[in-house]
Amino acid sequence: MPKKYHIHPKATPLDLEYVCKFKIVRGENCINCGKCTKVCIYEAHKRRKDDPRKMADPNTVVCRNCFRCIQECPRGALEKSLDNDFTNIGGAFWKPDMLISLWKQAEDGKVPVSGAGYRGPFTGTGFDSMWTDMSEIVRPTRDGIHGREYISTSVDLGRRLNHLTFDTNGQLASKVPDTVDLSIPILFDTPVDNLISNVKVALVKAAAEINTCIIMPAVDITSDVEEYSNNIIPCLAPTEIDTYKAVLKKARLVSIEYSDTVLNDFPGLKEKIKKLSDALTIIRIPAMKDVEGIVAKLTHSGAEIIHIVADYRGQELNGSAGSDRRLLKDIIRAVHLRLVEDRIRDEITIIASGGIAMAEHVPKAMLCGADLTAIDIPLMIALGARVYEEPEKLLILPEGLAKIPLPIITQRMVNLMAAWHSQILEMMGAMGIREARRLRGETGRAIFFEEIDKETFGRLFKRREAVSV
Amino acid sequence: MKPSTVEIKKMPSRFKHQVPKYKVTRSDACINCGTCAKTCPYDVHERVEGHNKAKSPIDYKCIGFECQDEVFYCVAKCPRNALSLSLNPMYATLGDFRWTADMITGTWIMAETGYPPQRTDLEYNVGNSGGGFDKLRFKFPAHPPQVDKSEISTAIPLNRRNDGRANVVISTPVYGGGMSFGSVSLPTMVSKARNATIWNTFTCTGEGGYPEILQAYDDHVITQIATGLFGVREETVQRVKIIEFKYAQGAKPGLGGHLLGEKNTESVARMREAVRGYPLFSPFPFHSVYSIEDHKKHIDWVKEMNPNALVSVKVSTPNDVDMVAVGSYYAGAHIIHIDGGYGGTGAAPDIAKKNIAMPIEYAITKVHNFLKDEGARDAMTLIASGGIRTAHDLAKAICLGADGAVIGTAELVSLECVRCGNCESGRGCARGIASTDSELADLFDEDWATQRLVNMYHAWNVQLVEIIQRFGMRSVKELVGRTDLLEHIDYSHETESAHNG
């Protein structure tokens, strides 16, 4: 058995201006009795250092919303509300709670654990409208998280044969294509343009440390990241192949931006790359309408790996802001099903990205039919970035990021992936699946809201009208 | 009907203030005339003779905008227009989609008074989750048969196998969920057991062992055998009426129990025969059970140890929960207890709570129908849990096909849990409910807690009896599986053509 794959987290706090969920205000009728200092077990209330006769302003960063100070203040002098910074951050997709959770995961690399039951809505859109299955008694689970059973998260990228052929002597006649193995079904995708140098190097180092790769514009692949060429996937337009000969030569994988030329002559493109490099080719396609048709056509003409990219909220890109845009979950399902119908699903590797924001999105995308995922914005959130959706997409990087030492920002990204890896193990363990490759298209281990709700409540409660035939 | 042991007593909050829904603001225009203090029957305003400034209004006592039409509406009465009324921003920090601030406040009122709130400004029967129970409504007939409340029974039998084992009947179709010693404090456990005794129902030890002090309530305690086997002893198995195998838990399906190191205090460690300060992870699954046949061996084993006890099987809600339920029937279980994905916990990964296994609403229907199709429904007691927050949820669960329900969070909210979700960290619950910290676990006494639970169970029973009466029925058993009494706010107004011929 190969050595167990493990990502090593290390507590790495950053001195960020964290957004607090709550704001506690001490009213003027406070009599400085100090009751709040006694009842708060999180030490949000303290006396002033310079004048212990008075109470200091509440330290809301540590507040855990237990309400004891509010309820026990003899004068009712404390008021609590949701902090405006908290309510304004993020948006409908990047919910404020999600950002807080990701910051925490990047800090300690641990699976977020809390008490009390789920607090969110019954269901949501996209990946929030599905649950994953679990096994008990008749289908055992796998105990991966505590290391009692090994659960593999490895996936491989590349073209696969539909079947093997043998010659008359029983010798293998098929030429088995090369693949690239990754230890985790998550690729890094360059999150922003014009990366500052230490963030770029950190992305590459973090990818290397967890044995995955980063997709990076070929122009950014400069001497400072050269030593990691094994973990860098240059991304370029088909017309730029000759410009980046040197970069291509060293790469294991290359990402080519989709265009009509690519669609109409994939074999020609492949031939051109082959002359320069052994790299496997990823076609990077924006998740537009009928992306499934394009994927099928490319697969038929020999494509090896296809990367479908939705927007930062996991929506289809169709130019208009219409509400009929599909979400990544449904895009992947459509692509997967189309390929299954065409009987070519096994031949191609599908990468899905855009709006992969939390650990659960990875196995869910795979259950819908992706072979693996790619992430971008979460890697910036790991460094303390804030996302805003309104009035338009805005990613604010923390001030002074350029001055933070490289090992710290690298470790924050590694921590985030450590937490995600453990969470993926939790979900796979519960499903009783010990091999990430088996997640692909395994919808039997998924529970889709729209299906189960209709099967259960639709059947029970829809009024039926008799129609005579 | 409530058992004669149930006695309702007012049991106010242990804290000086409640979380206010409204905010009454007094401006500088106030001349301290005292009109408001004289007017308000709820004591929101207080005027102390000799003080030159009126005290700040006590917001939480205010009944809010429904006061506008009353003659004692302070805002209208104030001669200087110094008072105004608004929603309190604090209220938005209480509760969540599943347990709204109104639902928490409503449950607190029930625990205090023993009756559903009289206030009309609280939506305490349904939450804001946008699915499941929160989309189901009762279809009460306009002219139901007249039934007197005293004729209505809420009792259900738990042994429907007719196998010579104890005929256990509980007086109200709900009992307390398993919460281990360690996850909750001893006063919490003891008051749950005392309430179960008073209500002639049950509470469950969870998997952290059977504290000696619970022996007095043996007939109303379910002892749990979970994957960690913490505190499982032959003598405790032998002295109870129900033994529960916990195969899985809704909040963390596919994962074992989880007690963080800080909560593993001296006494907890002793009970669990573990080392203090170390985190305790129960394995998953039972490594001795990989088939229904293995499962049967488990059940046979405890049946052998205790020839009179009933066996309950607690499982989570995977796609094939119906198969598991039928398997449990063949294995000889009396109770199949299904715990839905949105259930409570003292500590669970957030990813598991949100994503793994289906909500209870679907699972009840699935299991009920499958057991029926297999001809096993009448021999099994189907208990639902994991998201039963209110008496309305309970009645809806029964209409969907359950015989009764298990509740956990609702009990804790009665003890003034605010669902802050910090049960797992550090010293545990800041409010002393889910903590074994020597100082925090002493924040309330058992008499207070027991009465709050008795009151809340009573309020639920009052609501349940009212629902049964409005359907013109005489027993809660008549409600089981009556999905025709429910409607769904999305589907019931959609029409689907069914082709005849």
mmCIF file of C-alpha atoms in Angstrom, chain A residues 21-22 29 38-39 41-42 64-68 70-82 101 111-123 127-128 130-143 145-146 148-149 358-361 363-364 423-424 426-427 429-431 443-447 449-450 452-469, chain B residues 13 15-19 23 56 89-90 92-94 96-98 129-132 136 247-248 253-255 258 281-285 287 289-292 295 313 315-320 324 342-351 353-359 361-362 365 400 416 418-425 427-431 440 443 483 486-488 491-500:
data_model
loop_
_atom_site.group_PDB
_atom_site.id
_atom_site.type_symbol
_atom_site.label_atom_id
_atom_site.label_comp_id
_atom_site.label_asym_id
_atom_site.label_seq_id
_atom_site.Cartn_x
_atom_site.Cartn_y
_atom_site.Cartn_z
ATOM 1 C CA LYS A 21 -20.575 38.724 13.751
ATOM 2 C CA PHE A 22 -21.799 40.710 16.744
ATOM 3 C CA ASN A 29 -26.503 53.460 32.311
ATOM 4 C CA LYS A 38 -17.887 37.457 36.107
ATOM 5 C CA VAL A 39 -20.534 35.899 33.884
ATOM 6 C CA ILE A 41 -16.637 32.781 30.237
ATOM 7 C CA TYR A 42 -15.042 34.052 27.036
ATOM 8 C CA ARG A 64 -19.814 33.491 21.260
ATOM 9 C CA ASN A 65 -23.344 34.794 21.515
ATOM 10 C CA CYS A 66 -24.240 33.161 24.838
ATOM 11 C CA PHE A 67 -26.357 36.149 25.979
ATOM 12 C CA ARG A 68 -25.285 35.866 29.591
ATOM 13 C CA ILE A 70 -27.103 40.719 28.211
ATOM 14 C CA GLN A 71 -29.400 38.800 30.503
ATOM 15 C CA GLU A 72 -27.506 39.260 33.738
ATOM 16 C CA CYS A 73 -26.524 42.910 33.591
ATOM 17 C CA PRO A 74 -28.386 44.406 36.563
ATOM 18 C CA ARG A 75 -29.117 47.549 34.596
ATOM 19 C CA GLY A 76 -29.823 46.010 31.209
ATOM 20 C CA ALA A 77 -27.072 48.296 29.996
ATOM 21 C CA LEU A 78 -25.667 46.053 27.292
ATOM 22 C CA GLU A 79 -27.018 45.946 23.791
ATOM 23 C CA LYS A 80 -26.107 43.499 21.111
ATOM 24 C CA SER A 81 -26.763 43.555 17.386
ATOM 25 C CA LEU A 82 -25.444 42.031 14.200
ATOM 26 C CA SER A 101 -15.470 29.457 8.571
ATOM 27 C CA VAL A 111 -12.477 20.466 10.594
ATOM 28 C CA PRO A 112 -14.962 23.044 11.898
ATOM 29 C CA VAL A 113 -16.872 21.428 14.746
ATOM 30 C CA SER A 114 -19.684 22.979 16.734
ATOM 31 C CA GLY A 115 -22.457 22.073 19.095
ATOM 32 C CA ALA A 116 -26.219 22.017 18.464
ATOM 33 C CA GLY A 117 -27.923 20.966 15.248
ATOM 34 C CA TYR A 118 -27.825 22.534 11.808
ATOM 35 C CA ARG A 119 -28.971 26.144 11.767
ATOM 36 C CA GLY A 120 -29.341 26.893 8.082
ATOM 37 C CA PRO A 121 -32.217 26.729 5.633
ATOM 38 C CA PHE A 122 -33.782 23.382 4.740
ATOM 39 C CA THR A 123 -32.390 23.520 1.236
ATOM 40 C CA PHE A 127 -24.891 22.218 -4.227
ATOM 41 C CA ASP A 128 -27.021 23.311 -1.284
ATOM 42 C CA MET A 130 -28.338 18.074 -2.364
ATOM 43 C CA TRP A 131 -27.351 15.882 0.528
ATOM 44 C CA THR A 132 -24.863 13.054 0.504
ATOM 45 C CA ASP A 133 -25.760 9.581 1.574
ATOM 46 C CA MET A 134 -24.448 7.612 4.509
ATOM 47 C CA SER A 135 -24.241 3.936 5.273
ATOM 48 C CA GLU A 136 -25.223 1.937 8.290
ATOM 49 C CA ILE A 137 -25.723 -1.703 9.189
ATOM 50 C CA VAL A 138 -26.269 -3.034 5.691
ATOM 51 C CA ARG A 139 -23.607 -0.904 4.026
ATOM 52 C CA PRO A 140 -20.771 -0.141 6.382
ATOM 53 C CA THR A 141 -19.081 3.209 6.570
ATOM 54 C CA ARG A 142 -15.349 3.718 6.408
ATOM 55 C CA ASP A 143 -13.536 5.130 9.361
ATOM 56 C CA ILE A 145 -10.838 10.428 9.658
ATOM 57 C CA HIS A 146 -9.212 8.781 12.633
ATOM 58 C CA ARG A 148 -8.438 3.438 11.170
ATOM 59 C CA GLU A 149 -9.041 2.781 7.496
ATOM 60 C CA MET A 358 -16.430 24.857 0.686
ATOM 61 C CA ALA A 359 -15.088 21.372 1.266
ATOM 62 C CA GLU A 360 -18.500 19.793 0.679
ATOM 63 C CA HIS A 361 -18.601 21.174 -2.863
ATOM 64 C CA PRO A 363 -17.378 15.496 -3.264
ATOM 65 C CA LYS A 364 -20.730 16.900 -4.359
ATOM 66 C CA GLN A 423 -13.846 16.995 5.630
ATOM 67 C CA ILE A 424 -13.823 15.128 2.333
ATOM 68 C CA GLU A 426 -15.675 12.569 6.674
ATOM 69 C CA MET A 427 -18.139 12.636 3.819
ATOM 70 C CA GLY A 429 -16.327 7.745 5.160
ATOM 71 C CA ALA A 430 -20.000 8.271 5.833
ATOM 72 C CA MET A 431 -20.828 7.195 2.289
ATOM 73 C CA THR A 443 -25.628 9.776 -7.888
ATOM 74 C CA GLY A 444 -26.894 6.775 -5.951
ATOM 75 C CA ARG A 445 -24.955 8.223 -3.034
ATOM 76 C CA ALA A 446 -26.535 11.616 -3.444
ATOM 77 C CA ILE A 447 -29.957 12.819 -2.416
ATOM 78 C CA PHE A 449 -33.766 17.928 -3.117
ATOM 79 C CA GLU A 450 -35.801 18.404 -6.272
ATOM 80 C CA ILE A 452 -36.841 13.554 -3.159
ATOM 81 C CA ASP A 453 -39.152 16.462 -2.386
ATOM 82 C CA LYS A 454 -41.272 15.715 -5.418
ATOM 83 C CA GLU A 455 -41.214 11.982 -4.757
ATOM 84 C CA THR A 456 -42.277 12.496 -1.169
ATOM 85 C CA PHE A 457 -44.338 15.654 -0.833
ATOM 86 C CA GLY A 458 -45.219 16.164 -4.485
ATOM 87 C CA ARG A 459 -46.745 12.712 -4.602
ATOM 88 C CA LEU A 460 -48.594 13.219 -1.345
ATOM 89 C CA PHE A 461 -49.827 16.744 -1.715
ATOM 90 C CA LYS A 462 -50.240 17.649 -5.356
ATOM 91 C CA ARG A 463 -53.887 17.805 -6.170
ATOM 92 C CA ARG A 464 -54.687 15.278 -8.823
ATOM 93 C CA GLU A 465 -57.138 15.974 -11.511
ATOM 94 C CA ALA A 466 -58.650 13.064 -13.287
ATOM 95 C CA VAL A 467 -58.297 13.298 -17.024
ATOM 96 C CA SER A 468 -60.286 10.792 -19.007
ATOM 97 C CA VAL A 469 -58.504 9.291 -21.923
ATOM 98 C CA SER B 13 -36.263 32.517 33.942
ATOM 99 C CA PHE B 15 -31.829 35.406 34.509
ATOM 100 C CA LYS B 16 -32.733 38.969 35.315
ATOM 101 C CA HIS B 17 -33.583 39.865 31.713
ATOM 102 C CA GLN B 18 -35.018 38.049 28.749
ATOM 103 C CA VAL B 19 -33.935 38.682 25.188
ATOM 104 C CA LYS B 23 -37.160 48.294 21.935
ATOM 105 C CA SER B 56 -34.620 52.910 31.159
ATOM 106 C CA PRO B 89 -31.843 44.785 16.774
ATOM 107 C CA MET B 90 -30.780 42.378 19.513
ATOM 108 C CA ALA B 92 -31.769 39.362 15.158
ATOM 109 C CA THR B 93 -28.836 37.876 17.052
ATOM 110 C CA LEU B 94 -31.028 35.202 18.629
ATOM 111 C CA ASP B 96 -31.496 30.887 13.225
ATOM 112 C CA PHE B 97 -33.443 29.521 10.255
ATOM 113 C CA ARG B 98 -34.480 26.350 12.027
ATOM 114 C CA SER B 129 -36.134 26.959 7.159
ATOM 115 C CA GLY B 130 -38.265 27.070 4.010
ATOM 116 C CA GLY B 131 -38.765 23.318 3.759
ATOM 117 C CA GLY B 132 -40.041 20.173 5.423
ATOM 118 C CA LEU B 136 -46.574 21.712 6.001
ATOM 119 C CA TYR B 247 -26.050 2.924 15.221
ATOM 120 C CA ALA B 248 -25.894 6.488 14.014
ATOM 121 C CA PRO B 253 -24.264 10.285 10.267
ATOM 122 C CA GLY B 254 -21.418 7.989 9.545
ATOM 123 C CA LEU B 255 -19.360 9.431 12.359
ATOM 124 C CA HIS B 258 -17.201 13.088 19.814
ATOM 125 C CA PHE B 281 -14.069 9.604 19.706
ATOM 126 C CA SER B 282 -16.456 6.734 19.388
ATOM 127 C CA PRO B 283 -15.647 4.570 16.425
ATOM 128 C CA PHE B 284 -17.966 4.228 13.524
ATOM 129 C CA PRO B 285 -19.698 1.931 12.795
ATOM 130 C CA HIS B 287 -17.291 -2.987 14.067
ATOM 131 C CA VAL B 289 -22.204 -5.211 12.713
ATOM 132 C CA TYR B 290 -21.931 -5.428 8.957
ATOM 133 C CA SER B 291 -25.264 -7.047 8.151
ATOM 134 C CA ILE B 292 -28.776 -7.502 9.436
ATOM 135 C CA HIS B 295 -27.511 -6.681 13.941
ATOM 136 C CA VAL B 313 -32.640 0.835 17.317
ATOM 137 C CA VAL B 315 -30.377 4.911 13.062
ATOM 138 C CA SER B 316 -29.729 7.849 10.817
ATOM 139 C CA THR B 317 -31.476 8.561 7.521
ATOM 140 C CA PRO B 318 -29.583 7.300 4.466
ATOM 141 C CA ASN B 319 -31.252 6.524 1.156
ATOM 142 C CA ASP B 320 -31.901 2.976 2.287
ATOM 143 C CA VAL B 324 -32.562 -0.786 7.591
ATOM 144 C CA TYR B 342 -30.884 18.190 11.006
ATOM 145 C CA GLY B 343 -30.811 16.716 14.511
ATOM 146 C CA GLY B 344 -29.018 18.053 17.532
ATOM 147 C CA THR B 345 -25.601 17.252 18.913
ATOM 148 C CA GLY B 346 -23.124 18.317 21.537
ATOM 149 C CA ALA B 347 -20.356 18.383 18.962
ATOM 150 C CA ALA B 348 -20.328 17.528 15.278
ATOM 151 C CA PRO B 349 -18.481 18.663 12.174
ATOM 152 C CA ASP B 350 -20.436 21.443 10.488
ATOM 153 C CA ILE B 351 -20.041 19.673 7.161
ATOM 154 C CA LYS B 353 -24.706 18.550 10.073
ATOM 155 C CA LYS B 354 -25.471 20.352 6.870
ATOM 156 C CA ASN B 355 -24.809 17.787 4.208
ATOM 157 C CA ILE B 356 -24.975 14.171 5.240
ATOM 158 C CA ALA B 357 -28.212 12.127 5.181
ATOM 159 C CA MET B 358 -31.746 13.266 4.517
ATOM 160 C CA PRO B 359 -34.007 15.421 6.665
ATOM 161 C CA GLU B 361 -39.524 14.570 7.039
ATOM 162 C CA TYR B 362 -38.672 12.408 4.028
ATOM 163 C CA THR B 365 -42.710 8.757 5.011
ATOM 164 C CA LEU B 400 -46.446 11.601 8.077
ATOM 165 C CA GLU B 416 -32.813 28.388 28.495
ATOM 166 C CA VAL B 418 -29.991 29.944 23.243
ATOM 167 C CA ARG B 419 -28.592 27.581 20.602
ATOM 168 C CA CYS B 420 -25.334 29.498 20.467
ATOM 169 C CA GLY B 421 -23.690 26.227 19.453
ATOM 170 C CA ASN B 422 -20.709 26.361 21.765
ATOM 171 C CA CYS B 423 -21.511 23.171 23.680
ATOM 172 C CA GLU B 424 -18.349 21.566 22.393
ATOM 173 C CA SER B 425 -15.730 24.134 23.181
ATOM 174 C CA ARG B 427 -15.555 24.537 29.408
ATOM 175 C CA GLY B 428 -18.705 23.810 27.453
ATOM 176 C CA CYS B 429 -22.005 25.586 27.730
ATOM 177 C CA ALA B 430 -21.791 29.103 29.109
ATOM 178 C CA ARG B 431 -25.315 28.661 30.402
ATOM 179 C CA LEU B 440 -20.900 26.090 35.177
ATOM 180 C CA LEU B 443 -25.842 27.338 37.429
ATOM 181 C CA THR B 483 -51.019 12.651 5.366
ATOM 182 C CA LEU B 486 -51.779 17.925 5.954
ATOM 183 C CA GLU B 487 -51.141 20.264 3.113
ATOM 184 C CA HIS B 488 -47.914 21.539 1.636
ATOM 185 C CA TYR B 491 -47.647 21.525 -3.792
ATOM 186 C CA SER B 492 -51.172 21.660 -2.490
ATOM 187 C CA HIS B 493 -51.988 24.466 -4.871
ATOM 188 C CA GLU B 494 -50.442 22.767 -7.846
ATOM 189 C CA THR B 495 -52.500 20.424 -9.880
ATOM 190 C CA GLU B 496 -51.227 17.347 -11.587
ATOM 191 C CA SER B 497 -53.246 15.540 -14.204
ATOM 192 C CA ALA B 498 -53.748 11.888 -13.515
ATOM 193 C CA HIS B 499 -54.766 9.914 -16.543
ATOM 194 C CA ASN B 500 -57.583 7.493 -16.129
#
